mmCIF file of C-alpha atoms in Angstrom:
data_model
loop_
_atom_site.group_PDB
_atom_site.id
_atom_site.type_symbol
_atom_site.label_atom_id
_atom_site.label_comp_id
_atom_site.label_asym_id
_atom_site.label_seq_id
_atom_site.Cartn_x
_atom_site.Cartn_y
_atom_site.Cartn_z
ATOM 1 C CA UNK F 1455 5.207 124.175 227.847
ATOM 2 C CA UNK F 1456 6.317 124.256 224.357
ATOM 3 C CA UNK F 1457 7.783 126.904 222.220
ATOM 4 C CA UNK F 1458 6.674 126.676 218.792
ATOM 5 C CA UNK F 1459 7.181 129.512 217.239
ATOM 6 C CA UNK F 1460 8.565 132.823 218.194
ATOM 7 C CA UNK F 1461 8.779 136.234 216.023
ATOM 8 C CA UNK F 1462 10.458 139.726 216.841
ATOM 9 C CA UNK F 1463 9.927 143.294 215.699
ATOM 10 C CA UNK F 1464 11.308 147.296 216.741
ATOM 11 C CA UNK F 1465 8.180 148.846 217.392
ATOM 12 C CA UNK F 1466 8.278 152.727 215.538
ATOM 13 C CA UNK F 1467 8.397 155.143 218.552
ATOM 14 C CA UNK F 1468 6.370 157.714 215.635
ATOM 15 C CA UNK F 1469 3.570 155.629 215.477
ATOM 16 C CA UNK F 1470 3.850 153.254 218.328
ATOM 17 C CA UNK F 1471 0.206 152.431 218.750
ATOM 18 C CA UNK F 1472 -0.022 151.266 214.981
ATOM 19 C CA UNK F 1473 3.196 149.612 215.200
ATOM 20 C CA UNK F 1474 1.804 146.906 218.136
ATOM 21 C CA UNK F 1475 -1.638 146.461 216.611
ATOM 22 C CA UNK F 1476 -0.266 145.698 213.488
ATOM 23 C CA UNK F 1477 2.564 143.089 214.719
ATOM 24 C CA UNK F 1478 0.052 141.353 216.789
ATOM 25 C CA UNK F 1479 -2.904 140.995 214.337
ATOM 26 C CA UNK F 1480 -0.620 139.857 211.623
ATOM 27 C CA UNK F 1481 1.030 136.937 213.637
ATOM 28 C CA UNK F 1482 -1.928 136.340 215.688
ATOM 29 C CA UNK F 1483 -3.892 135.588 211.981
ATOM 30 C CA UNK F 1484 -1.082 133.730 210.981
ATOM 31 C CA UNK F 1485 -0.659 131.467 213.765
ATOM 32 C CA UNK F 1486 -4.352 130.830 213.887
ATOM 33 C CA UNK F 1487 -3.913 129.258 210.066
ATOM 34 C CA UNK F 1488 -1.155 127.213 211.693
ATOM 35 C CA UNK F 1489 -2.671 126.234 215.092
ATOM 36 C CA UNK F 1490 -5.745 126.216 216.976
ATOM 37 C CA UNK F 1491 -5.403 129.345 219.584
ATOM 38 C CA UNK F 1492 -7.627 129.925 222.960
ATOM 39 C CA UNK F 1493 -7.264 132.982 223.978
ATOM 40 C CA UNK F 1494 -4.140 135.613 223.177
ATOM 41 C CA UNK F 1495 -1.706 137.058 225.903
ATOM 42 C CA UNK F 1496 -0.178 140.183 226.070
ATOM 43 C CA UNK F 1497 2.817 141.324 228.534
ATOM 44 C CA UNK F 1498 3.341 145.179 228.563
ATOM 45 C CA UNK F 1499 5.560 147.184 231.025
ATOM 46 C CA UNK F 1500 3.603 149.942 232.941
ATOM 47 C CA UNK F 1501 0.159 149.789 234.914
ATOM 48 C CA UNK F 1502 -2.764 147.851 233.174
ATOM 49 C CA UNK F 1503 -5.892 147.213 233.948
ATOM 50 C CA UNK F 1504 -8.109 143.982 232.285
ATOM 51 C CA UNK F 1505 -8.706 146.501 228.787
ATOM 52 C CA UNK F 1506 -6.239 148.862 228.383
ATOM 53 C CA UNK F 1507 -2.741 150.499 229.250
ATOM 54 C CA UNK F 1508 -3.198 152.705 231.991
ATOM 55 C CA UNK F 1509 0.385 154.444 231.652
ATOM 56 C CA UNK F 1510 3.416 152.931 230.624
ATOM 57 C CA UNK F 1511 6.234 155.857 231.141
ATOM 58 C CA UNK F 1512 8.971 153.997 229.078
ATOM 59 C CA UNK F 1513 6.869 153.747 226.030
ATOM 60 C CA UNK F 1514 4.665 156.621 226.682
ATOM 61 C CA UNK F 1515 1.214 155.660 226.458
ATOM 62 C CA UNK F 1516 -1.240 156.582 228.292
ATOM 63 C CA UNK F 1517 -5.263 155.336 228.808
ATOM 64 C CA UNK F 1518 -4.277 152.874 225.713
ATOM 65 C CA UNK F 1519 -7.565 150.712 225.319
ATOM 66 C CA UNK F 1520 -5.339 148.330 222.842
ATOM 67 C CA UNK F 1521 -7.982 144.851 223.748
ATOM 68 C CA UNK F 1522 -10.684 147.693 222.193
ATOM 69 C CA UNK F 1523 -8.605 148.329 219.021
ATOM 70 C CA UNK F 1524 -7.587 144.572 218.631
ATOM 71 C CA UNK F 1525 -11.174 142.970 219.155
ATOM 72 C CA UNK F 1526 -11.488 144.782 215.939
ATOM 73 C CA UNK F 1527 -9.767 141.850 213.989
ATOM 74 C CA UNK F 1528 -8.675 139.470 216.478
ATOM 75 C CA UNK F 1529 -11.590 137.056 217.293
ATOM 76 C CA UNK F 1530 -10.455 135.653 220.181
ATOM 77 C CA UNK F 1531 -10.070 136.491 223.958
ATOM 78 C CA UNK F 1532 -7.184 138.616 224.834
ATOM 79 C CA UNK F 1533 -5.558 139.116 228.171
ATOM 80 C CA UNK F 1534 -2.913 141.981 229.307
ATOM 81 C CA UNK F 1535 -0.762 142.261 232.050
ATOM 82 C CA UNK F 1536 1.968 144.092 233.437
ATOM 83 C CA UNK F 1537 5.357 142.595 231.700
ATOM 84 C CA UNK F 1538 7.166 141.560 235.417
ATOM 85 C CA UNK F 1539 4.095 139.812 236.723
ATOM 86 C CA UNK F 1540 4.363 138.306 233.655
ATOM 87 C CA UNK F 1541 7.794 137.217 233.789
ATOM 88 C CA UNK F 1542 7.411 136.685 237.948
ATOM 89 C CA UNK F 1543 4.525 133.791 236.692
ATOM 90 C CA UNK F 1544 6.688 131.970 234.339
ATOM 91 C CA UNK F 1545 9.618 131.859 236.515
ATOM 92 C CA UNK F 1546 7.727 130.568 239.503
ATOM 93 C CA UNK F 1547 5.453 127.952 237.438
ATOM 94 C CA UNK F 1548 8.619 126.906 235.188
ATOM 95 C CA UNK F 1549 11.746 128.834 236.162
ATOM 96 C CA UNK F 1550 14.128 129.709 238.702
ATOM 97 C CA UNK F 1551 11.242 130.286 241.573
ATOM 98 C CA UNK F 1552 10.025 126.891 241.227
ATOM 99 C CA UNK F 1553 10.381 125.403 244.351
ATOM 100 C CA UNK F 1554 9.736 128.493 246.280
ATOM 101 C CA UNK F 1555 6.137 129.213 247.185
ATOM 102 C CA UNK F 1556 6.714 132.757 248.605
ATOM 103 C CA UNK F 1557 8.574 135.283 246.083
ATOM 104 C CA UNK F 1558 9.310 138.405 245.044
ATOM 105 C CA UNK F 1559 10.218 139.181 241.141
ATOM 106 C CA UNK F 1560 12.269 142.141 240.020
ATOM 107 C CA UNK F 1561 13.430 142.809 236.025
ATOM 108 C CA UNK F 1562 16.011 145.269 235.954
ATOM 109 C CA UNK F 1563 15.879 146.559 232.057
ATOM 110 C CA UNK F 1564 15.156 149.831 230.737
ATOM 111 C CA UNK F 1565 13.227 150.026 234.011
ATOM 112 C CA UNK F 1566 12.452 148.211 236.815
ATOM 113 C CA UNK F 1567 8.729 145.973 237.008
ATOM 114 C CA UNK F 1568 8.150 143.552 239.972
ATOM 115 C CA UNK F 1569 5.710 141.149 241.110
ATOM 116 C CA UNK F 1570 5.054 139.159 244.285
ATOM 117 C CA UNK F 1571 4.255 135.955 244.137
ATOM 118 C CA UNK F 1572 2.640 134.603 247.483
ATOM 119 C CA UNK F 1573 1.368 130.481 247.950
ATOM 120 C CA UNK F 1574 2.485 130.401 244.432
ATOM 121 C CA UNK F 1575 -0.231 133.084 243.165
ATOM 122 C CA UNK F 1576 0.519 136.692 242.279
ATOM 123 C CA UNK F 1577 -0.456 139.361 244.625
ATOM 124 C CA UNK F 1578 -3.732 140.409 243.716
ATOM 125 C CA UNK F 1579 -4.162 143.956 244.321
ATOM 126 C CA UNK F 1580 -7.505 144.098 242.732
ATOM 127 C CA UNK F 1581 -7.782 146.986 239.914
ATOM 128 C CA UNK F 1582 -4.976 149.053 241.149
ATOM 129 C CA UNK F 1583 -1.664 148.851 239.660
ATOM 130 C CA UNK F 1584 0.379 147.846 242.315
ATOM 131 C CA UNK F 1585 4.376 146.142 242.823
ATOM 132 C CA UNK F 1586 5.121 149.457 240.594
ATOM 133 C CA UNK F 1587 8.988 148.792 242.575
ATOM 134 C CA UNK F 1588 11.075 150.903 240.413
ATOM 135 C CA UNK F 1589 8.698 154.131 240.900
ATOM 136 C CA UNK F 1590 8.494 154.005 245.000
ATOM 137 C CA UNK F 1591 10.826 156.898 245.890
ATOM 138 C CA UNK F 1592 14.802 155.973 247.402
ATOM 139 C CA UNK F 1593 15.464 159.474 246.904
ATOM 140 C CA UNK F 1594 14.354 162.201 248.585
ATOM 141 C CA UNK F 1595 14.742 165.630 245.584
ATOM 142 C CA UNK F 1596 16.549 162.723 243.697
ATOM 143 C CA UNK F 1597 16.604 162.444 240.097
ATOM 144 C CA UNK F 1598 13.807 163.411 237.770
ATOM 145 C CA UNK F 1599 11.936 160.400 236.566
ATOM 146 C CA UNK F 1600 9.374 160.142 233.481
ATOM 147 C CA UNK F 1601 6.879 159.428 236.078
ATOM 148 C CA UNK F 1602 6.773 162.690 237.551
ATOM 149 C CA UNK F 1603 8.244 162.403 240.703
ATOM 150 C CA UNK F 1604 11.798 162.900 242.006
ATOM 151 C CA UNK F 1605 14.193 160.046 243.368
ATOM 152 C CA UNK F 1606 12.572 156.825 241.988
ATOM 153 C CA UNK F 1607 14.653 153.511 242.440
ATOM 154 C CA UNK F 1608 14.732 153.036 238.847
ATOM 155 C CA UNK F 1609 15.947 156.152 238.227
ATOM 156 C CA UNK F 1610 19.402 154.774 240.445
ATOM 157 C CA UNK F 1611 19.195 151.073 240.008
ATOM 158 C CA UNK F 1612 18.066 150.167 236.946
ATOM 159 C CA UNK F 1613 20.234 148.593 234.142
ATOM 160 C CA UNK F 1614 19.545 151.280 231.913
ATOM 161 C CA UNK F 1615 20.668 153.686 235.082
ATOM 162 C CA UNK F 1616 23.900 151.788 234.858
ATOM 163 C CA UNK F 1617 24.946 151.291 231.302
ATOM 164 C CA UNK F 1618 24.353 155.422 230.652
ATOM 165 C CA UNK F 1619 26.688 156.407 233.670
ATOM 166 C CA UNK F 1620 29.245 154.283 232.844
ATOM 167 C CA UNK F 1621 29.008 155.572 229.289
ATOM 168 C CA UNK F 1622 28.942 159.295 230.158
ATOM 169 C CA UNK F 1623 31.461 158.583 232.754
ATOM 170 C CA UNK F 1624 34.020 156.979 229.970
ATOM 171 C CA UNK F 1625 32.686 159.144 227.023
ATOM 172 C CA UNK F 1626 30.901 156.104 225.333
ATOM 173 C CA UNK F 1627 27.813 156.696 222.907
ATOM 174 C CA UNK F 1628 24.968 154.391 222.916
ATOM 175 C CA UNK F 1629 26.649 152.203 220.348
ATOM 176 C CA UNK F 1630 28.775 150.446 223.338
ATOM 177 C CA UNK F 1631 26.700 147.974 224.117
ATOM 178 C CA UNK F 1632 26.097 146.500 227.196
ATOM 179 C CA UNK F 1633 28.613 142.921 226.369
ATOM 180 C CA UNK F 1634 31.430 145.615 226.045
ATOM 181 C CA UNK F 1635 30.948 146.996 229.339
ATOM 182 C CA UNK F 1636 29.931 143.906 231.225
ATOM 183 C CA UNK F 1637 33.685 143.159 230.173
ATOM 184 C CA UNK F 1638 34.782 146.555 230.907
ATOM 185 C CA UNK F 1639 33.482 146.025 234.982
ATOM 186 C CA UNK F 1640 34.720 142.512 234.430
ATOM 187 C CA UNK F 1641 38.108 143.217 233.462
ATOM 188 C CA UNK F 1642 38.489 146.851 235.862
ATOM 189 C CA UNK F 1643 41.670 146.323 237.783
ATOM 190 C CA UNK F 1644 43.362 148.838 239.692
ATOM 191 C CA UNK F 1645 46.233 149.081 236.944
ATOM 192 C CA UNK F 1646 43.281 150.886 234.794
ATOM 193 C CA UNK F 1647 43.872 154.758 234.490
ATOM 194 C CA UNK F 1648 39.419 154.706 235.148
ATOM 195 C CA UNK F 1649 39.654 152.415 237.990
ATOM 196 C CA UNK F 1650 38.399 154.803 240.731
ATOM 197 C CA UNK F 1651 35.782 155.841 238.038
ATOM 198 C CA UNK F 1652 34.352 152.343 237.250
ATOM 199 C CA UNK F 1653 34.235 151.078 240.694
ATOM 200 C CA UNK F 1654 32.474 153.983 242.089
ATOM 201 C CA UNK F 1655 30.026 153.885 239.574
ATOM 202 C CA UNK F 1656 29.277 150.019 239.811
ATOM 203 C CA UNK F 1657 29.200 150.389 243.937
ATOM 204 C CA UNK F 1658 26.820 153.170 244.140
ATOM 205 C CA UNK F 1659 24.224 151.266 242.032
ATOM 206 C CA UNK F 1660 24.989 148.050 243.773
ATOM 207 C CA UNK F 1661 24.000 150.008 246.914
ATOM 208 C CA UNK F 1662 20.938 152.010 245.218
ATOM 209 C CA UNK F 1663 19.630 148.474 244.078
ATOM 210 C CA UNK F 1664 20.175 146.704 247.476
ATOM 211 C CA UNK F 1665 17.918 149.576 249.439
ATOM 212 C CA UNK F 1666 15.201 149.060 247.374
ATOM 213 C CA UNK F 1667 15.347 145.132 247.759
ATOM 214 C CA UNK F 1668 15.582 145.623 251.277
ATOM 215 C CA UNK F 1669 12.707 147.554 251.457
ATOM 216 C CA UNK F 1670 10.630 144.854 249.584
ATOM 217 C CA UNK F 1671 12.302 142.239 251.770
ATOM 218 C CA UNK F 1672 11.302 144.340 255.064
ATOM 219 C CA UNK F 1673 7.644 144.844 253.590
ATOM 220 C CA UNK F 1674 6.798 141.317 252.057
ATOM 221 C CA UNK F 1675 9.784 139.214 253.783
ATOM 222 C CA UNK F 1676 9.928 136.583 250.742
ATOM 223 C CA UNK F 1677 12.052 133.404 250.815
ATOM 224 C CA UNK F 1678 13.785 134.240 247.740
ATOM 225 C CA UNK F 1679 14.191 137.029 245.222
ATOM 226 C CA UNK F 1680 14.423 136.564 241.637
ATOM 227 C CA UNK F 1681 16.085 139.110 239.298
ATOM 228 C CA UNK F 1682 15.297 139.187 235.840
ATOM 229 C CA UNK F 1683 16.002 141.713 232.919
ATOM 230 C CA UNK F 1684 19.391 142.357 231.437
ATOM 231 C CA UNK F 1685 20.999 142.441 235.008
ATOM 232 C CA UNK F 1686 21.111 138.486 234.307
ATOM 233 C CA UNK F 1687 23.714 138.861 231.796
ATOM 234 C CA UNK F 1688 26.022 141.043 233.999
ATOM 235 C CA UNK F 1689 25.435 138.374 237.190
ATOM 236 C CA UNK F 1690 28.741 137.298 237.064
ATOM 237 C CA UNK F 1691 29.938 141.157 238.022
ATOM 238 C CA UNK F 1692 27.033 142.385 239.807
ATOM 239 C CA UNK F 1693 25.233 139.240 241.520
ATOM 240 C CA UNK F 1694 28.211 138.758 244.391
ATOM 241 C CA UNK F 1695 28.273 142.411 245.284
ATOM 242 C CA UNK F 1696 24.640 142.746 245.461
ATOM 243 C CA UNK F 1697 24.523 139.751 248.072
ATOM 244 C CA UNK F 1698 27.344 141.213 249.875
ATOM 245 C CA UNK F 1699 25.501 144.321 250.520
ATOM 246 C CA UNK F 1700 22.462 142.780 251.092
ATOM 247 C CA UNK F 1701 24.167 140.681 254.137
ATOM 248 C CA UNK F 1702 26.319 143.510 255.692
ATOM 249 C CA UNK F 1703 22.817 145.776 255.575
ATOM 250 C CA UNK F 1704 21.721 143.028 258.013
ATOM 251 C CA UNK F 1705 17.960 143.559 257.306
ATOM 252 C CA UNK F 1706 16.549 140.795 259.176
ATOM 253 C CA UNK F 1707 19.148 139.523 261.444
ATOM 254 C CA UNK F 1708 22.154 137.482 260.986
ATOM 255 C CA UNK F 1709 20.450 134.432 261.464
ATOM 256 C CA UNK F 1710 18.804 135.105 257.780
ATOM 257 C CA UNK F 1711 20.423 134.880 254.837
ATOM 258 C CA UNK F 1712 19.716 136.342 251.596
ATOM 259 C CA UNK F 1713 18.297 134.017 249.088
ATOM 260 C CA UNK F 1714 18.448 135.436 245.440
ATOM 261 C CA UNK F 1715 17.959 133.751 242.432
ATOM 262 C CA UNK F 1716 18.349 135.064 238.735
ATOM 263 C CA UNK F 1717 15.309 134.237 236.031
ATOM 264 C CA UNK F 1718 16.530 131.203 233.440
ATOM 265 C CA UNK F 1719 13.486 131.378 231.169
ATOM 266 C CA UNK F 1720 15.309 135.223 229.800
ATOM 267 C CA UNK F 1721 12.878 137.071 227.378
ATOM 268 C CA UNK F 1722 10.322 134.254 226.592
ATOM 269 C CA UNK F 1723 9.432 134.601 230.557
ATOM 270 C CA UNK F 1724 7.004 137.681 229.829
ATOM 271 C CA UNK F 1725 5.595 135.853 226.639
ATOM 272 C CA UNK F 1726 5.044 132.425 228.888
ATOM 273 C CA UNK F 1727 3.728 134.347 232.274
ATOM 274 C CA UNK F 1728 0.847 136.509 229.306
ATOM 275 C CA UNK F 1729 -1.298 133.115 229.209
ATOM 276 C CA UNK F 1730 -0.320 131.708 232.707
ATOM 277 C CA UNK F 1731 -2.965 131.677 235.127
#
């Protein structure tokens, strides 16, 4: 597949609705003076159905019927789906899933979105949302999540989960970004006065994220899983660990091993997997 063009915009959390429609119908009209276009593909976190946003809690929209609202200047069919089955299709049609034929697909971001793949098709669960991974509870009275409910996985093992308690644990704002504390767990050595503070932090979501992989491996038993999200750019720190874990959990035996595999397409997988079949 080729990449011809790609464009990039911050969406205006006042007037978020507006803000998508508008991006999309102005590149959408002026890639169709450019190229002949089939059909247009949109990847959006949260549950979907084949018309509208159901409820995305990260971006707060609810019953969305955005395919309604762009049919209004966008000739041309238009499919939506969930952003990590999006990303799970690209990776296992062109990406690090490949040569596996049985998968399951997490992005660790803001959130966490999954996606089985299964004889190299996506689960289809029919109109429900289902593979919502980061909202299935890990927690019992756990942490409050935007969902609703108490104790969700991505409420303990997201990347976002990770980057703010390492910040409020060191007194870091938001402007530390997420390079400066990949090399802040890269370069923790015992000689650091926040040592103790660091590694606890790092371990405790390296166990939180290996439960609720184990649970998915227990429930779908897939020959690999692929990670995607930002946790790809902190695999050098976290991706050992997380194996480790995985291994001395011994979910399935010691005769199994633990295959995972990180996503290599990065963020064009979600744009790729909105017009794969």
């Amino acid at each position: 597949m080729e990449k011809l063009e790609k464009r990039l915009t911050s969406t205006e959390k006042q007037n978020i609705k507006k803000s998508i429609e508008n991006f999309i119908i102005e590149n959408v009209n002026k890639f169709k003076a450019k190229y002949s276009i089939a059909s247009v593909g949109i990847a959006i976190p949260g549950s979907v159905d084949e018309v509208k946003v159901i409820k995305t809690v990260n971006l707060e929209l609810e019953n969305y019927e955005i395919v309604e609202k762009l049919n209004k200047e966008i000739n041309l069919p238009i499919k939506i789906r969930n952003d990590a089955k999006c990303a799970a299709l690209a990776e296992n049609q062109y990406g690090c899933l490949k040569k596996y034929t049985r998968s399951a697909f997490l992005t660790l971001g803001t959130g966490i979105g999954g996606a089985i793949i299964i004889d190299n098709k996506l689960l289809n669960t029919g109109f429900l949302p289902g593979c919502e991974f980061g909202h299935m509870i890990i927690q019992k009275n756990g942490l409050q999540c935007k969902c609703g409910r108490m104790g969700c996985f991505e409420k303990y093992a997201s990347m976002k989960a990770l980057k703010n308690n390492l910040r409020n644990a060191l007194g870091y704002d938001e402007k530390k970004r997420g390079q400066e504390l990949f090399d802040i767990i890269r370069n923790n050595t015992k000689e650091n006065d926040n040592y103790d503070v660091i590694e606890n932090i790092v371990q405790d979501f390296i166990e939180n994220l290996a439960i609720g992989i184990s649970n998915i491996i227990l429930i779908f038993e897939p020959e690999v899983i692929g990670i995607g999200g930002s946790f790809v750019y902190f695999e050098e720190v976290l991706l050992p660990r997380l194996k480790a874990e995985l291994l001395k959990m011994n979910i399935l035996g010691e005769y199994r091993d633990i295959k995972i595999e990180t996503a290599i397409l990065g963020n064009d997988a979600g744009i790729i997997g909105a017009v794969c079949e």
